[in-house]
């Protein structure tokens, strides 16, 4: 898979390193000569150019990329890069970094963004996830379909503890994608049973989040009364 990353700062280089380790082809783009540090990520391609300019993106052959990541420290730049990648080059997957949470509402399909990653929001969500059981925590927002990646740790008193996945009537527009049980990561099947303390990851429509939280958090006595 070919991936172009706009922004060769610490964030961009870190992403590039991870992708290269996984066998992907990576191009780092930055307009600042001081950011071009080939020795730090020698396996990547490097391009000294302004990612907001069509001529630069032509030179980067963005139309050959499967994914574009707008990872600069400037939200305006990330939005422009995302829009150009999607509308001018038809890049299938565009991921954008949100630096200021106040700008998060802009990072949607209207600007060509498929996935918006807000570091402040993610950090606060991880803090909430670490201290809360039975509360739904939003980890990531997907622009298309108004869906989110959400997490909930199943409380011991939940009526669903001990229930098989296939027996649960999940809300519409909701999909259980992963069960984290201790050190194990499970791909759920209909025969798997839910256990108290399981970390459940869902992709769910935002409109269904409250319904999902109510379903997972309902107490045994409430369910039987």
PDB file of C-alpha atoms in Angstrom:
ATOM      1  CA  UNK A   1       0.000   0.000   0.000  1.00  0.00           C
ATOM      2  CA  UNK A   2       1.295   3.444  -0.904  1.00  0.00           C
ATOM      3  CA  UNK A   3       0.783   6.156   1.717  1.00  0.00           C
ATOM      4  CA  UNK A   4       1.552   9.870   1.480  1.00  0.00           C
ATOM      5  CA  UNK A   5       2.005  11.808   4.701  1.00  0.00           C
ATOM      6  CA  UNK A   6       1.789  15.606   4.668  1.00  0.00           C
ATOM      7  CA  UNK A   7       3.871  16.880   7.554  1.00  0.00           C
ATOM      8  CA  UNK A   8       7.279  15.441   8.384  1.00  0.00           C
ATOM      9  CA  UNK A   9       7.392  16.529  12.006  1.00  0.00           C
ATOM     10  CA  UNK A  10       7.564  14.149  14.936  1.00  0.00           C
ATOM     11  CA  UNK A  11       4.014  12.909  14.330  1.00  0.00           C
ATOM     12  CA  UNK A  12       4.472  12.345  10.611  1.00  0.00           C
ATOM     13  CA  UNK A  13       7.823  10.592  11.050  1.00  0.00           C
ATOM     14  CA  UNK A  14       6.420   8.354  13.774  1.00  0.00           C
ATOM     15  CA  UNK A  15       3.508   7.304  11.571  1.00  0.00           C
ATOM     16  CA  UNK A  16       5.882   6.713   8.672  1.00  0.00           C
ATOM     17  CA  UNK A  17       8.103   4.467  10.775  1.00  0.00           C
ATOM     18  CA  UNK A  18       5.168   2.329  11.872  1.00  0.00           C
ATOM     19  CA  UNK A  19       3.851   1.970   8.321  1.00  0.00           C
ATOM     20  CA  UNK A  20       7.272   1.075   6.929  1.00  0.00           C
ATOM     21  CA  UNK A  21       7.699  -1.630   9.563  1.00  0.00           C
ATOM     22  CA  UNK A  22       4.418  -3.094   8.336  1.00  0.00           C
ATOM     23  CA  UNK A  23       5.704  -3.254   4.775  1.00  0.00           C
ATOM     24  CA  UNK A  24       4.016  -0.203   3.260  1.00  0.00           C
ATOM     25  CA  UNK A  25       5.462   2.324   0.834  1.00  0.00           C
ATOM     26  CA  UNK A  26       5.617   5.802   2.394  1.00  0.00           C
ATOM     27  CA  UNK A  27       6.155   9.300   1.028  1.00  0.00           C
ATOM     28  CA  UNK A  28       6.776  12.170   3.473  1.00  0.00           C
ATOM     29  CA  UNK A  29       5.989  15.702   2.250  1.00  0.00           C
ATOM     30  CA  UNK A  30       6.986  18.923   3.978  1.00  0.00           C
ATOM     31  CA  UNK A  31       7.687  22.460   2.787  1.00  0.00           C
ATOM     32  CA  UNK A  32      10.201  23.266   5.537  1.00  0.00           C
ATOM     33  CA  UNK A  33      13.794  22.352   4.607  1.00  0.00           C
ATOM     34  CA  UNK A  34      14.555  21.804   8.304  1.00  0.00           C
ATOM     35  CA  UNK A  35      11.888  19.091   8.430  1.00  0.00           C
ATOM     36  CA  UNK A  36      13.513  17.027   5.702  1.00  0.00           C
ATOM     37  CA  UNK A  37      15.489  14.606   7.850  1.00  0.00           C
ATOM     38  CA  UNK A  38      16.075  11.668   5.534  1.00  0.00           C
ATOM     39  CA  UNK A  39      18.427  10.010   8.007  1.00  0.00           C
ATOM     40  CA  UNK A  40      15.599   9.698  10.558  1.00  0.00           C
ATOM     41  CA  UNK A  41      13.369   7.664   8.240  1.00  0.00           C
ATOM     42  CA  UNK A  42      15.745   6.501   5.499  1.00  0.00           C
ATOM     43  CA  UNK A  43      13.375   3.900   4.056  1.00  0.00           C
ATOM     44  CA  UNK A  44      10.769   6.537   3.168  1.00  0.00           C
ATOM     45  CA  UNK A  45      10.582   8.724   0.085  1.00  0.00           C
ATOM     46  CA  UNK A  46      10.930  12.435   0.851  1.00  0.00           C
ATOM     47  CA  UNK A  47       9.593  15.458  -0.989  1.00  0.00           C
ATOM     48  CA  UNK A  48      10.381  19.085  -0.172  1.00  0.00           C
ATOM     49  CA  UNK A  49       7.167  20.772  -1.300  1.00  0.00           C
ATOM     50  CA  UNK A  50       4.010  22.570  -0.187  1.00  0.00           C
ATOM     51  CA  UNK A  51       1.304  19.908   0.125  1.00  0.00           C
ATOM     52  CA  UNK A  52      -1.366  22.582  -0.372  1.00  0.00           C
ATOM     53  CA  UNK A  53      -0.272  23.185  -3.963  1.00  0.00           C
ATOM     54  CA  UNK A  54      -1.529  21.112  -6.889  1.00  0.00           C
ATOM     55  CA  UNK A  55       1.875  21.124  -8.582  1.00  0.00           C
ATOM     56  CA  UNK A  56       3.421  19.591  -5.467  1.00  0.00           C
ATOM     57  CA  UNK A  57       0.785  16.895  -5.265  1.00  0.00           C
ATOM     58  CA  UNK A  58       1.225  16.150  -8.958  1.00  0.00           C
ATOM     59  CA  UNK A  59       4.924  15.658  -8.294  1.00  0.00           C
ATOM     60  CA  UNK A  60       4.013  13.356  -5.398  1.00  0.00           C
ATOM     61  CA  UNK A  61       1.803  11.305  -7.766  1.00  0.00           C
ATOM     62  CA  UNK A  62      -0.984  11.413  -5.231  1.00  0.00           C
ATOM     63  CA  UNK A  63      -3.305   9.572  -7.597  1.00  0.00           C
ATOM     64  CA  UNK A  64      -1.215   6.448  -6.961  1.00  0.00           C
ATOM     65  CA  UNK A  65      -1.733   6.603  -3.201  1.00  0.00           C
ATOM     66  CA  UNK A  66      -4.132   4.337  -1.372  1.00  0.00           C
ATOM     67  CA  UNK A  67      -4.082   6.552   1.710  1.00  0.00           C
ATOM     68  CA  UNK A  68      -3.194  10.177   2.432  1.00  0.00           C
ATOM     69  CA  UNK A  69      -2.506  11.303   5.982  1.00  0.00           C
ATOM     70  CA  UNK A  70      -2.675  15.034   6.725  1.00  0.00           C
ATOM     71  CA  UNK A  71      -0.484  15.182   9.828  1.00  0.00           C
ATOM     72  CA  UNK A  72       0.754  18.753  10.042  1.00  0.00           C
ATOM     73  CA  UNK A  73       0.388  20.932  13.122  1.00  0.00           C
ATOM     74  CA  UNK A  74      -1.887  23.340  11.234  1.00  0.00           C
ATOM     75  CA  UNK A  75      -5.574  22.425  10.952  1.00  0.00           C
ATOM     76  CA  UNK A  76      -6.069  24.703   7.938  1.00  0.00           C
ATOM     77  CA  UNK A  77      -3.320  22.892   6.052  1.00  0.00           C
ATOM     78  CA  UNK A  78      -4.702  19.483   7.006  1.00  0.00           C
ATOM     79  CA  UNK A  79      -8.144  20.431   5.714  1.00  0.00           C
ATOM     80  CA  UNK A  80      -6.797  21.714   2.389  1.00  0.00           C
ATOM     81  CA  UNK A  81      -4.630  18.630   1.892  1.00  0.00           C
ATOM     82  CA  UNK A  82      -7.587  16.372   2.677  1.00  0.00           C
ATOM     83  CA  UNK A  83      -9.891  18.172   0.265  1.00  0.00           C
ATOM     84  CA  UNK A  84      -7.367  18.110  -2.572  1.00  0.00           C
ATOM     85  CA  UNK A  85      -6.494  14.463  -1.988  1.00  0.00           C
ATOM     86  CA  UNK A  86     -10.128  13.409  -2.168  1.00  0.00           C
ATOM     87  CA  UNK A  87     -11.534  15.703  -4.848  1.00  0.00           C
ATOM     88  CA  UNK A  88      -8.576  16.178  -7.193  1.00  0.00           C
ATOM     89  CA  UNK A  89      -6.875  12.804  -6.904  1.00  0.00           C
ATOM     90  CA  UNK A  90      -9.613  10.451  -5.759  1.00  0.00           C
ATOM     91  CA  UNK A  91      -7.578   9.003  -2.891  1.00  0.00           C
ATOM     92  CA  UNK A  92      -9.694   6.195  -1.360  1.00  0.00           C
ATOM     93  CA  UNK A  93      -8.780   6.874   2.278  1.00  0.00           C
ATOM     94  CA  UNK A  94      -7.946  10.243   3.823  1.00  0.00           C
ATOM     95  CA  UNK A  95      -6.960  10.511   7.477  1.00  0.00           C
ATOM     96  CA  UNK A  96      -6.525  13.931   9.067  1.00  0.00           C
ATOM     97  CA  UNK A  97      -4.996  15.106  12.317  1.00  0.00           C
ATOM     98  CA  UNK A  98      -7.079  17.559  14.370  1.00  0.00           C
ATOM     99  CA  UNK A  99      -4.871  19.826  16.450  1.00  0.00           C
ATOM    100  CA  UNK A 100      -7.516  22.090  17.971  1.00  0.00           C
ATOM    101  CA  UNK A 101     -10.635  20.270  19.261  1.00  0.00           C
ATOM    102  CA  UNK A 102     -12.693  23.377  18.433  1.00  0.00           C
ATOM    103  CA  UNK A 103     -12.061  22.653  14.747  1.00  0.00           C
ATOM    104  CA  UNK A 104     -13.142  19.017  14.891  1.00  0.00           C
ATOM    105  CA  UNK A 105     -16.568  19.750  13.418  1.00  0.00           C
ATOM    106  CA  UNK A 106     -14.899  20.787  10.151  1.00  0.00           C
ATOM    107  CA  UNK A 107     -13.139  17.476   9.637  1.00  0.00           C
ATOM    108  CA  UNK A 108     -15.847  15.612   7.759  1.00  0.00           C
ATOM    109  CA  UNK A 109     -16.622  14.321   4.287  1.00  0.00           C
ATOM    110  CA  UNK A 110     -17.307  17.863   3.048  1.00  0.00           C
ATOM    111  CA  UNK A 111     -13.559  18.444   3.410  1.00  0.00           C
ATOM    112  CA  UNK A 112     -12.631  15.013   2.075  1.00  0.00           C
ATOM    113  CA  UNK A 113     -11.851  13.531   5.490  1.00  0.00           C
ATOM    114  CA  UNK A 114     -12.683   9.871   6.051  1.00  0.00           C
ATOM    115  CA  UNK A 115     -11.204   9.605   9.542  1.00  0.00           C
ATOM    116  CA  UNK A 116     -10.431  12.506  11.871  1.00  0.00           C
ATOM    117  CA  UNK A 117      -7.981  11.881  14.694  1.00  0.00           C
ATOM    118  CA  UNK A 118      -8.086  14.398  17.517  1.00  0.00           C
ATOM    119  CA  UNK A 119      -5.170  13.800  19.872  1.00  0.00           C
ATOM    120  CA  UNK A 120      -6.687  15.791  22.779  1.00  0.00           C
ATOM    121  CA  UNK A 121      -9.993  13.960  22.428  1.00  0.00           C
ATOM    122  CA  UNK A 122      -8.275  10.581  22.142  1.00  0.00           C
ATOM    123  CA  UNK A 123      -6.167  11.231  25.231  1.00  0.00           C
ATOM    124  CA  UNK A 124      -9.170  12.306  27.282  1.00  0.00           C
ATOM    125  CA  UNK A 125     -11.108   9.282  26.016  1.00  0.00           C
ATOM    126  CA  UNK A 126      -8.321   6.959  27.090  1.00  0.00           C
ATOM    127  CA  UNK A 127      -8.312   8.550  30.530  1.00  0.00           C
ATOM    128  CA  UNK A 128     -12.079   8.058  30.766  1.00  0.00           C
ATOM    129  CA  UNK A 129     -11.732   4.471  29.544  1.00  0.00           C
ATOM    130  CA  UNK A 130      -9.154   3.743  32.225  1.00  0.00           C
ATOM    131  CA  UNK A 131     -11.329   4.906  35.107  1.00  0.00           C
ATOM    132  CA  UNK A 132     -14.867   4.126  33.973  1.00  0.00           C
ATOM    133  CA  UNK A 133     -16.751   0.827  33.810  1.00  0.00           C
ATOM    134  CA  UNK A 134     -20.157   0.727  32.198  1.00  0.00           C
ATOM    135  CA  UNK A 135     -19.794   4.103  30.484  1.00  0.00           C
ATOM    136  CA  UNK A 136     -19.515   4.415  26.729  1.00  0.00           C
ATOM    137  CA  UNK A 137     -16.294   6.119  25.632  1.00  0.00           C
ATOM    138  CA  UNK A 138     -15.915   7.550  22.129  1.00  0.00           C
ATOM    139  CA  UNK A 139     -12.435   6.805  20.803  1.00  0.00           C
ATOM    140  CA  UNK A 140     -12.558   7.794  17.139  1.00  0.00           C
ATOM    141  CA  UNK A 141     -14.930   9.462  14.714  1.00  0.00           C
ATOM    142  CA  UNK A 142     -15.488   8.269  11.144  1.00  0.00           C
ATOM    143  CA  UNK A 143     -16.871  10.940   8.859  1.00  0.00           C
ATOM    144  CA  UNK A 144     -18.698   8.649   6.447  1.00  0.00           C
ATOM    145  CA  UNK A 145     -21.995   7.429   7.824  1.00  0.00           C
ATOM    146  CA  UNK A 146     -21.628   9.501  10.987  1.00  0.00           C
ATOM    147  CA  UNK A 147     -20.159   6.490  12.811  1.00  0.00           C
ATOM    148  CA  UNK A 148     -17.775   6.305  15.756  1.00  0.00           C
ATOM    149  CA  UNK A 149     -15.426   3.772  17.278  1.00  0.00           C
ATOM    150  CA  UNK A 150     -16.640   3.413  20.846  1.00  0.00           C
ATOM    151  CA  UNK A 151     -15.602   1.336  23.841  1.00  0.00           C
ATOM    152  CA  UNK A 152     -17.377   0.055  26.917  1.00  0.00           C
ATOM    153  CA  UNK A 153     -16.090  -2.163  29.713  1.00  0.00           C
ATOM    154  CA  UNK A 154     -18.841  -4.606  30.619  1.00  0.00           C
ATOM    155  CA  UNK A 155     -19.737  -4.136  34.311  1.00  0.00           C
ATOM    156  CA  UNK A 156     -20.097  -7.203  36.576  1.00  0.00           C
ATOM    157  CA  UNK A 157     -23.774  -6.467  37.203  1.00  0.00           C
ATOM    158  CA  UNK A 158     -24.633  -6.238  33.484  1.00  0.00           C
ATOM    159  CA  UNK A 159     -27.478  -8.485  32.357  1.00  0.00           C
ATOM    160  CA  UNK A 160     -25.400  -9.421  29.297  1.00  0.00           C
ATOM    161  CA  UNK A 161     -22.562 -10.990  31.296  1.00  0.00           C
ATOM    162  CA  UNK A 162     -22.550 -14.689  30.379  1.00  0.00           C
ATOM    163  CA  UNK A 163     -24.680 -14.126  27.263  1.00  0.00           C
ATOM    164  CA  UNK A 164     -23.546 -15.347  23.848  1.00  0.00           C
ATOM    165  CA  UNK A 165     -22.871 -12.629  21.286  1.00  0.00           C
ATOM    166  CA  UNK A 166     -25.332 -14.174  18.838  1.00  0.00           C
ATOM    167  CA  UNK A 167     -28.148 -13.990  21.373  1.00  0.00           C
ATOM    168  CA  UNK A 168     -27.904 -10.236  21.863  1.00  0.00           C
ATOM    169  CA  UNK A 169     -30.256  -7.974  19.921  1.00  0.00           C
ATOM    170  CA  UNK A 170     -27.809  -5.193  19.134  1.00  0.00           C
ATOM    171  CA  UNK A 171     -29.133  -1.784  18.077  1.00  0.00           C
ATOM    172  CA  UNK A 172     -29.321  -1.028  14.363  1.00  0.00           C
ATOM    173  CA  UNK A 173     -26.222   0.492  12.751  1.00  0.00           C
ATOM    174  CA  UNK A 174     -24.025  -1.100  15.428  1.00  0.00           C
ATOM    175  CA  UNK A 175     -21.303  -3.707  15.036  1.00  0.00           C
ATOM    176  CA  UNK A 176     -19.231  -5.418  17.734  1.00  0.00           C
ATOM    177  CA  UNK A 177     -15.744  -5.615  16.203  1.00  0.00           C
ATOM    178  CA  UNK A 178     -13.434  -6.676  19.039  1.00  0.00           C
ATOM    179  CA  UNK A 179     -13.479  -8.113  22.531  1.00  0.00           C
ATOM    180  CA  UNK A 180     -10.421  -7.387  24.660  1.00  0.00           C
ATOM    181  CA  UNK A 181     -10.238  -9.883  27.517  1.00  0.00           C
ATOM    182  CA  UNK A 182      -7.164  -9.465  29.667  1.00  0.00           C
ATOM    183  CA  UNK A 183      -4.205  -9.765  27.301  1.00  0.00           C
ATOM    184  CA  UNK A 184      -6.267 -11.435  24.561  1.00  0.00           C
ATOM    185  CA  UNK A 185      -7.819  -9.722  21.541  1.00  0.00           C
ATOM    186  CA  UNK A 186     -10.802 -11.691  20.281  1.00  0.00           C
ATOM    187  CA  UNK A 187     -12.661 -11.413  16.993  1.00  0.00           C
ATOM    188  CA  UNK A 188     -16.208 -12.057  18.203  1.00  0.00           C
ATOM    189  CA  UNK A 189     -18.293 -14.910  16.836  1.00  0.00           C
ATOM    190  CA  UNK A 190     -21.937 -15.651  17.599  1.00  0.00           C
ATOM    191  CA  UNK A 191     -20.869 -18.452  19.966  1.00  0.00           C
ATOM    192  CA  UNK A 192     -18.555 -16.303  22.104  1.00  0.00           C
ATOM    193  CA  UNK A 193     -19.868 -15.382  25.544  1.00  0.00           C
ATOM    194  CA  UNK A 194     -19.544 -11.914  27.005  1.00  0.00           C
ATOM    195  CA  UNK A 195     -17.786 -11.744  30.360  1.00  0.00           C
ATOM    196  CA  UNK A 196     -17.743  -9.078  33.055  1.00  0.00           C
ATOM    197  CA  UNK A 197     -14.667  -6.912  32.585  1.00  0.00           C
ATOM    198  CA  UNK A 198     -14.542  -7.419  28.808  1.00  0.00           C
ATOM    199  CA  UNK A 199     -13.574  -4.298  26.875  1.00  0.00           C
ATOM    200  CA  UNK A 200     -15.977  -4.188  23.948  1.00  0.00           C
ATOM    201  CA  UNK A 201     -15.164  -2.140  20.856  1.00  0.00           C
ATOM    202  CA  UNK A 202     -17.993  -1.172  18.532  1.00  0.00           C
ATOM    203  CA  UNK A 203     -18.425   0.788  15.345  1.00  0.00           C
ATOM    204  CA  UNK A 204     -21.751   2.496  15.923  1.00  0.00           C
ATOM    205  CA  UNK A 205     -23.838   5.302  14.527  1.00  0.00           C
ATOM    206  CA  UNK A 206     -23.776   8.255  16.878  1.00  0.00           C
ATOM    207  CA  UNK A 207     -27.557   8.163  17.150  1.00  0.00           C
ATOM    208  CA  UNK A 208     -27.323   4.619  18.561  1.00  0.00           C
ATOM    209  CA  UNK A 209     -24.699   5.257  21.225  1.00  0.00           C
ATOM    210  CA  UNK A 210     -27.115   5.966  24.070  1.00  0.00           C
ATOM    211  CA  UNK A 211     -29.183   2.906  23.191  1.00  0.00           C
ATOM    212  CA  UNK A 212     -26.040   0.753  23.110  1.00  0.00           C
ATOM    213  CA  UNK A 213     -24.853   2.061  26.475  1.00  0.00           C
ATOM    214  CA  UNK A 214     -28.250   1.360  28.032  1.00  0.00           C
ATOM    215  CA  UNK A 215     -28.242  -2.187  26.652  1.00  0.00           C
ATOM    216  CA  UNK A 216     -24.777  -3.021  27.975  1.00  0.00           C
ATOM    217  CA  UNK A 217     -25.147  -1.348  31.341  1.00  0.00           C
ATOM    218  CA  UNK A 218     -28.582  -2.650  32.327  1.00  0.00           C
ATOM    219  CA  UNK A 219     -28.449  -4.407  35.696  1.00  0.00           C
ATOM    220  CA  UNK A 220     -29.508  -8.014  36.168  1.00  0.00           C
ATOM    221  CA  UNK A 221     -32.356  -7.135  38.509  1.00  0.00           C
ATOM    222  CA  UNK A 222     -33.626  -4.535  36.023  1.00  0.00           C
ATOM    223  CA  UNK A 223     -33.614  -7.096  33.236  1.00  0.00           C
ATOM    224  CA  UNK A 224     -35.533  -9.677  35.245  1.00  0.00           C
ATOM    225  CA  UNK A 225     -38.047  -7.367  36.893  1.00  0.00           C
TER     226      UNK A 225
END
